[in-house]
């Protein structure tokens, strides 16, 4: 099942790249394995996947410890400052940085471990009340502040677009995030790369690719629907 799903997703990524005049290599597929067992991750690995996304610190650590070290783990969920120390040397990218305080903590823990942590700033691009992420206007000021930290590197922006039945509804949000990304990139801020634009999920990754995504985060489309039980909800 995972093999077939991956073939299907891969075909659609290719088609979206073609439509947008982009190369397939410009887009990294992150397989979002949250709530899914190790065996399913191993199956995706057999199909060549090495980028996996998790939204909970504990779950990421558990999987990190049970699986080969050539996996790149992406933390895509909200991160509390008190959990940074457990994750900073395990996540290849932290997609969900949305405050100065969190960036400061990541820098501190990365410094202790003598590494440079790749981070993305999470943007609430559609200004949804219930969402994590920084408001559009606050992104540049935050990045300027955070750029001074030597043990983190701002690599780009991330967003979780609104839930919608019609992916076309999110095109404007992806376009707006891309514009913000290009604007910030053009300022050539020291210690800020702006080479990653993480946007698009199962329902809208093709539109996101057309609008410039360099990382897409696909869960359901690869692993099937998630079952949340009471323990997962904490
Ligand atoms: C769960 C999750 C995804 C994947 O969602 P699907 O709709 O299953 O593809 C992507 N990004 C984030 C931040 C998530 O929490």
mmCIF file of C-alpha atoms and ligand atoms in Angstrom:
data_model
loop_
_atom_site.group_PDB
_atom_site.id
_atom_site.type_symbol
_atom_site.label_atom_id
_atom_site.label_comp_id
_atom_site.label_asym_id
_atom_site.label_seq_id
_atom_site.Cartn_x
_atom_site.Cartn_y
_atom_site.Cartn_z
ATOM 1 C CA UNK A 1 0.000 0.000 0.000
ATOM 2 C CA UNK A 2 2.723 2.484 0.974
ATOM 3 C CA UNK A 3 4.676 1.608 -2.149
ATOM 4 C CA UNK A 4 1.637 2.322 -4.361
ATOM 5 C CA UNK A 5 0.811 5.511 -2.479
ATOM 6 C CA UNK A 6 4.371 6.741 -2.897
ATOM 7 C CA UNK A 7 4.282 6.014 -6.618
ATOM 8 C CA UNK A 8 1.074 7.974 -6.906
ATOM 9 C CA UNK A 9 2.384 10.935 -4.888
ATOM 10 C CA UNK A 10 5.639 10.866 -6.851
ATOM 11 C CA UNK A 11 3.768 10.994 -10.166
ATOM 12 C CA UNK A 12 1.768 13.988 -8.970
ATOM 13 C CA UNK A 13 4.864 15.786 -7.707
ATOM 14 C CA UNK A 14 6.477 15.245 -11.098
ATOM 15 C CA UNK A 15 3.430 16.534 -12.930
ATOM 16 C CA UNK A 16 3.218 19.624 -10.710
ATOM 17 C CA UNK A 17 6.934 20.335 -11.243
ATOM 18 C CA UNK A 18 6.457 20.013 -14.986
ATOM 19 C CA UNK A 19 3.490 22.402 -14.983
ATOM 20 C CA UNK A 20 5.505 24.925 -12.987
ATOM 21 C CA UNK A 21 8.660 24.556 -15.098
ATOM 22 C CA UNK A 22 10.575 23.315 -12.064
ATOM 23 C CA UNK A 23 12.972 20.415 -11.589
ATOM 24 C CA UNK A 24 11.894 17.465 -9.447
ATOM 25 C CA UNK A 25 15.122 17.890 -7.428
ATOM 26 C CA UNK A 26 13.926 21.284 -6.229
ATOM 27 C CA UNK A 27 11.207 19.664 -4.113
ATOM 28 C CA UNK A 28 11.899 17.485 -1.059
ATOM 29 C CA UNK A 29 9.135 15.091 -0.077
ATOM 30 C CA UNK A 30 8.823 14.719 3.690
ATOM 31 C CA UNK A 31 6.833 11.633 4.664
ATOM 32 C CA UNK A 32 4.840 12.608 7.754
ATOM 33 C CA UNK A 33 4.848 9.452 9.876
ATOM 34 C CA UNK A 34 3.197 10.800 13.059
ATOM 35 C CA UNK A 35 1.048 8.164 14.851
ATOM 36 C CA UNK A 36 2.316 5.501 12.409
ATOM 37 C CA UNK A 37 4.342 2.454 13.488
ATOM 38 C CA UNK A 38 8.021 1.779 12.829
ATOM 39 C CA UNK A 39 7.122 -0.965 10.320
ATOM 40 C CA UNK A 40 5.411 1.540 8.058
ATOM 41 C CA UNK A 41 8.440 3.814 8.164
ATOM 42 C CA UNK A 42 10.639 0.859 7.240
ATOM 43 C CA UNK A 43 8.367 0.175 4.302
ATOM 44 C CA UNK A 44 8.713 3.770 3.104
ATOM 45 C CA UNK A 45 12.481 3.439 3.536
ATOM 46 C CA UNK A 46 12.449 0.439 1.188
ATOM 47 C CA UNK A 47 10.934 2.773 -1.383
ATOM 48 C CA UNK A 48 13.857 5.159 -0.878
ATOM 49 C CA UNK A 49 12.366 7.729 1.517
ATOM 50 C CA UNK A 50 14.825 9.205 4.056
ATOM 51 C CA UNK A 51 12.992 12.396 5.110
ATOM 52 C CA UNK A 52 10.377 11.846 7.808
ATOM 53 C CA UNK A 53 8.228 14.327 9.710
ATOM 54 C CA UNK A 54 6.940 14.031 13.272
ATOM 55 C CA UNK A 55 4.957 16.518 15.329
ATOM 56 C CA UNK A 56 5.700 15.273 18.843
ATOM 57 C CA UNK A 57 9.081 15.328 20.551
ATOM 58 C CA UNK A 58 8.683 12.025 22.388
ATOM 59 C CA UNK A 59 7.505 10.161 19.318
ATOM 60 C CA UNK A 60 10.342 11.538 17.204
ATOM 61 C CA UNK A 61 12.904 10.433 19.801
ATOM 62 C CA UNK A 62 11.422 6.961 20.084
ATOM 63 C CA UNK A 63 11.523 6.485 16.316
ATOM 64 C CA UNK A 64 14.967 8.101 16.022
ATOM 65 C CA UNK A 65 16.303 5.520 18.451
ATOM 66 C CA UNK A 66 14.711 2.537 16.704
ATOM 67 C CA UNK A 67 15.599 3.361 13.111
ATOM 68 C CA UNK A 68 18.765 3.781 10.991
ATOM 69 C CA UNK A 69 20.798 6.956 11.394
ATOM 70 C CA UNK A 70 20.639 7.962 7.734
ATOM 71 C CA UNK A 71 17.093 9.268 8.239
ATOM 72 C CA UNK A 72 16.601 13.018 8.371
ATOM 73 C CA UNK A 73 13.953 13.829 10.959
ATOM 74 C CA UNK A 74 11.829 16.947 10.633
ATOM 75 C CA UNK A 75 10.052 18.311 13.680
ATOM 76 C CA UNK A 76 6.910 19.871 12.243
ATOM 77 C CA UNK A 77 4.753 20.302 15.364
ATOM 78 C CA UNK A 78 4.643 22.941 18.059
ATOM 79 C CA UNK A 79 7.761 22.846 20.260
ATOM 80 C CA UNK A 80 7.856 23.824 23.921
ATOM 81 C CA UNK A 81 11.065 25.440 25.162
ATOM 82 C CA UNK A 82 11.509 22.844 27.914
ATOM 83 C CA UNK A 83 11.666 20.037 25.319
ATOM 84 C CA UNK A 84 14.251 21.630 23.055
ATOM 85 C CA UNK A 85 17.144 19.890 24.780
ATOM 86 C CA UNK A 86 15.820 16.444 23.852
ATOM 87 C CA UNK A 87 15.418 17.176 20.179
ATOM 88 C CA UNK A 88 18.030 19.657 19.068
ATOM 89 C CA UNK A 89 20.621 17.073 17.994
ATOM 90 C CA UNK A 90 18.042 14.706 16.495
ATOM 91 C CA UNK A 91 16.022 16.937 14.183
ATOM 92 C CA UNK A 92 17.652 17.860 10.862
ATOM 93 C CA UNK A 93 15.146 20.708 10.636
ATOM 94 C CA UNK A 94 12.827 22.320 13.146
ATOM 95 C CA UNK A 95 9.934 23.682 11.060
ATOM 96 C CA UNK A 96 7.918 25.281 13.821
ATOM 97 C CA UNK A 97 9.866 28.157 15.348
ATOM 98 C CA UNK A 98 7.401 30.900 16.186
ATOM 99 C CA UNK A 99 8.978 32.999 18.939
ATOM 100 C CA UNK A 100 12.215 34.677 19.960
ATOM 101 C CA UNK A 101 12.219 32.730 23.208
ATOM 102 C CA UNK A 102 12.078 29.394 21.405
ATOM 103 C CA UNK A 103 14.866 30.385 19.003
ATOM 104 C CA UNK A 104 16.968 31.529 21.940
ATOM 105 C CA UNK A 105 16.481 28.180 23.665
ATOM 106 C CA UNK A 106 17.336 26.211 20.511
ATOM 107 C CA UNK A 107 20.505 28.292 20.160
ATOM 108 C CA UNK A 108 21.462 27.626 23.764
ATOM 109 C CA UNK A 109 21.011 23.863 23.530
ATOM 110 C CA UNK A 110 22.682 23.691 20.103
ATOM 111 C CA UNK A 111 25.660 25.560 21.518
ATOM 112 C CA UNK A 112 26.002 23.015 24.344
ATOM 113 C CA UNK A 113 26.102 20.235 21.748
ATOM 114 C CA UNK A 114 28.365 22.204 19.458
ATOM 115 C CA UNK A 115 26.026 22.014 16.455
ATOM 116 C CA UNK A 116 24.170 24.459 14.233
ATOM 117 C CA UNK A 117 20.434 23.835 14.182
ATOM 118 C CA UNK A 118 18.463 24.403 10.958
ATOM 119 C CA UNK A 119 15.239 26.216 11.676
ATOM 120 C CA UNK A 120 12.253 27.507 9.752
ATOM 121 C CA UNK A 121 9.969 30.269 10.940
ATOM 122 C CA UNK A 122 6.353 29.122 11.087
ATOM 123 C CA UNK A 123 4.047 31.741 9.617
ATOM 124 C CA UNK A 124 0.302 31.995 10.180
ATOM 125 C CA UNK A 125 -0.117 33.230 6.646
ATOM 126 C CA UNK A 126 -3.915 32.984 6.512
ATOM 127 C CA UNK A 127 -4.270 34.741 9.877
ATOM 128 C CA UNK A 128 -6.304 31.928 11.389
ATOM 129 C CA UNK A 129 -7.086 32.415 15.037
ATOM 130 C CA UNK A 130 -6.535 28.817 16.083
ATOM 131 C CA UNK A 131 -3.136 28.418 14.422
ATOM 132 C CA UNK A 132 0.415 28.540 15.672
ATOM 133 C CA UNK A 133 2.820 30.729 13.763
ATOM 134 C CA UNK A 134 4.001 34.297 13.519
ATOM 135 C CA UNK A 135 1.904 36.986 11.836
ATOM 136 C CA UNK A 136 3.174 38.064 8.430
ATOM 137 C CA UNK A 137 4.311 41.497 9.619
ATOM 138 C CA UNK A 138 6.300 40.002 12.485
ATOM 139 C CA UNK A 139 8.386 37.604 10.416
ATOM 140 C CA UNK A 140 11.128 39.972 9.258
ATOM 141 C CA UNK A 141 11.613 41.631 12.680
ATOM 142 C CA UNK A 142 11.831 38.175 14.291
ATOM 143 C CA UNK A 143 14.345 36.935 11.725
ATOM 144 C CA UNK A 144 16.532 40.009 12.188
ATOM 145 C CA UNK A 145 16.612 39.365 15.943
ATOM 146 C CA UNK A 146 17.209 35.629 15.628
ATOM 147 C CA UNK A 147 19.946 36.013 13.002
ATOM 148 C CA UNK A 148 22.429 37.000 15.708
ATOM 149 C CA UNK A 149 22.378 33.502 17.240
ATOM 150 C CA UNK A 150 25.470 31.600 16.145
ATOM 151 C CA UNK A 151 24.148 28.075 16.720
ATOM 152 C CA UNK A 152 20.997 28.320 14.693
ATOM 153 C CA UNK A 153 20.596 29.004 11.038
ATOM 154 C CA UNK A 154 17.352 30.373 9.638
ATOM 155 C CA UNK A 155 16.795 28.384 6.453
ATOM 156 C CA UNK A 156 13.348 29.614 5.459
ATOM 157 C CA UNK A 157 9.641 29.704 6.182
ATOM 158 C CA UNK A 158 6.942 27.144 6.895
ATOM 159 C CA UNK A 159 3.166 27.314 7.000
ATOM 160 C CA UNK A 160 0.209 25.062 7.700
ATOM 161 C CA UNK A 161 -2.440 26.332 5.292
ATOM 162 C CA UNK A 162 -6.136 26.261 6.238
ATOM 163 C CA UNK A 163 -8.090 23.047 5.949
ATOM 164 C CA UNK A 164 -10.084 23.154 2.726
ATOM 165 C CA UNK A 165 -11.893 20.825 0.348
ATOM 166 C CA UNK A 166 -10.520 22.729 -2.618
ATOM 167 C CA UNK A 167 -6.738 23.131 -2.766
ATOM 168 C CA UNK A 168 -7.138 26.127 -5.078
ATOM 169 C CA UNK A 169 -8.382 28.092 -2.061
ATOM 170 C CA UNK A 170 -4.877 27.866 -0.609
ATOM 171 C CA UNK A 171 -3.071 29.103 -3.701
ATOM 172 C CA UNK A 172 -3.238 32.700 -2.499
ATOM 173 C CA UNK A 173 -1.741 31.761 0.878
ATOM 174 C CA UNK A 174 1.125 29.844 -0.719
ATOM 175 C CA UNK A 175 1.721 32.746 -3.082
ATOM 176 C CA UNK A 176 1.777 35.213 -0.192
ATOM 177 C CA UNK A 177 4.239 33.087 1.774
ATOM 178 C CA UNK A 178 6.498 32.788 -1.268
ATOM 179 C CA UNK A 179 6.414 36.555 -1.722
ATOM 180 C CA UNK A 180 7.402 37.096 1.894
ATOM 181 C CA UNK A 181 10.195 34.549 1.470
ATOM 182 C CA UNK A 182 11.524 36.278 -1.646
ATOM 183 C CA UNK A 183 11.357 39.703 0.031
ATOM 184 C CA UNK A 184 13.339 38.482 3.037
ATOM 185 C CA UNK A 185 15.814 36.598 0.869
ATOM 186 C CA UNK A 186 16.533 39.773 -1.113
ATOM 187 C CA UNK A 187 17.716 41.489 2.075
ATOM 188 C CA UNK A 188 20.685 39.102 2.322
ATOM 189 C CA UNK A 189 20.694 39.033 6.099
ATOM 190 C CA UNK A 190 23.821 37.528 7.654
ATOM 191 C CA UNK A 191 23.335 33.961 8.915
ATOM 192 C CA UNK A 192 19.965 33.673 7.123
ATOM 193 C CA UNK A 193 19.824 31.460 4.011
ATOM 194 C CA UNK A 194 16.201 31.501 2.863
ATOM 195 C CA UNK A 195 16.512 28.386 0.728
ATOM 196 C CA UNK A 196 13.612 26.384 2.184
ATOM 197 C CA UNK A 197 9.911 26.995 1.726
ATOM 198 C CA UNK A 198 7.975 24.290 3.592
ATOM 199 C CA UNK A 199 4.334 24.298 2.491
ATOM 200 C CA UNK A 200 1.749 21.862 1.148
ATOM 201 C CA UNK A 201 0.204 18.739 2.697
ATOM 202 C CA UNK A 202 -1.802 15.807 1.297
ATOM 203 C CA UNK A 203 -4.708 17.981 0.197
ATOM 204 C CA UNK A 204 -2.761 20.768 -1.465
ATOM 205 C CA UNK A 205 0.874 19.848 -2.170
ATOM 206 C CA UNK A 206 0.502 20.151 -5.937
ATOM 207 C CA UNK A 207 -0.687 23.746 -5.670
ATOM 208 C CA UNK A 208 2.109 24.418 -3.163
ATOM 209 C CA UNK A 209 4.697 23.096 -5.639
ATOM 210 C CA UNK A 210 3.252 25.287 -8.390
ATOM 211 C CA UNK A 211 3.661 28.233 -6.016
ATOM 212 C CA UNK A 212 7.276 27.457 -5.153
ATOM 213 C CA UNK A 213 7.388 24.972 -2.252
ATOM 214 C CA UNK A 214 10.808 23.359 -1.746
ATOM 215 C CA UNK A 215 9.593 20.994 0.995
ATOM 216 C CA UNK A 216 6.170 19.362 1.075
ATOM 217 C CA UNK A 217 4.867 17.446 4.098
ATOM 218 C CA UNK A 218 2.664 14.506 3.121
ATOM 219 C CA UNK A 219 1.190 12.134 5.714
ATOM 220 C CA UNK A 220 -2.220 10.719 4.824
ATOM 221 C CA UNK A 221 -1.354 10.481 1.118
ATOM 222 C CA UNK A 222 1.504 8.082 1.933
ATOM 223 C CA UNK A 223 0.528 6.247 5.132
ATOM 224 C CA UNK A 224 -3.279 6.472 5.008
ATOM 225 C CA UNK A 225 -5.686 8.037 7.490
ATOM 226 C CA UNK A 226 -4.501 8.481 11.059
ATOM 227 C CA UNK A 227 -6.299 6.963 14.036
ATOM 228 C CA UNK A 228 -5.952 9.129 17.077
ATOM 229 C CA UNK A 229 -6.607 7.347 20.332
ATOM 230 C CA UNK A 230 -6.775 8.938 23.752
ATOM 231 C CA UNK A 231 -3.061 8.469 24.408
ATOM 232 C CA UNK A 232 -2.136 10.310 21.217
ATOM 233 C CA UNK A 233 -4.154 13.345 22.168
ATOM 234 C CA UNK A 234 -2.226 14.489 25.202
HETATM 235 C C1 LIG B 1 0.098 16.126 10.110
HETATM 236 C C2 LIG B 1 0.848 17.217 9.433
HETATM 237 C C3 LIG B 1 1.113 17.179 8.050
HETATM 238 C C4 LIG B 1 0.620 16.072 7.125
HETATM 239 O O1 LIG B 1 -0.760 16.154 6.956
HETATM 240 P P1 LIG B 1 -1.523 15.259 5.870
HETATM 241 O O2 LIG B 1 -2.743 16.045 5.561
HETATM 242 O O3 LIG B 1 -1.807 13.953 6.507
HETATM 243 O O4 LIG B 1 -0.634 15.133 4.692
HETATM 244 C C5 LIG B 1 1.859 18.208 7.515
HETATM 245 N N1 LIG B 1 2.308 19.228 8.271
HETATM 246 C C6 LIG B 1 2.061 19.313 9.590
HETATM 247 C C7 LIG B 1 2.601 20.466 10.367
HETATM 248 C C8 LIG B 1 1.311 18.314 10.223
HETATM 249 O O5 LIG B 1 1.084 18.398 11.543
#
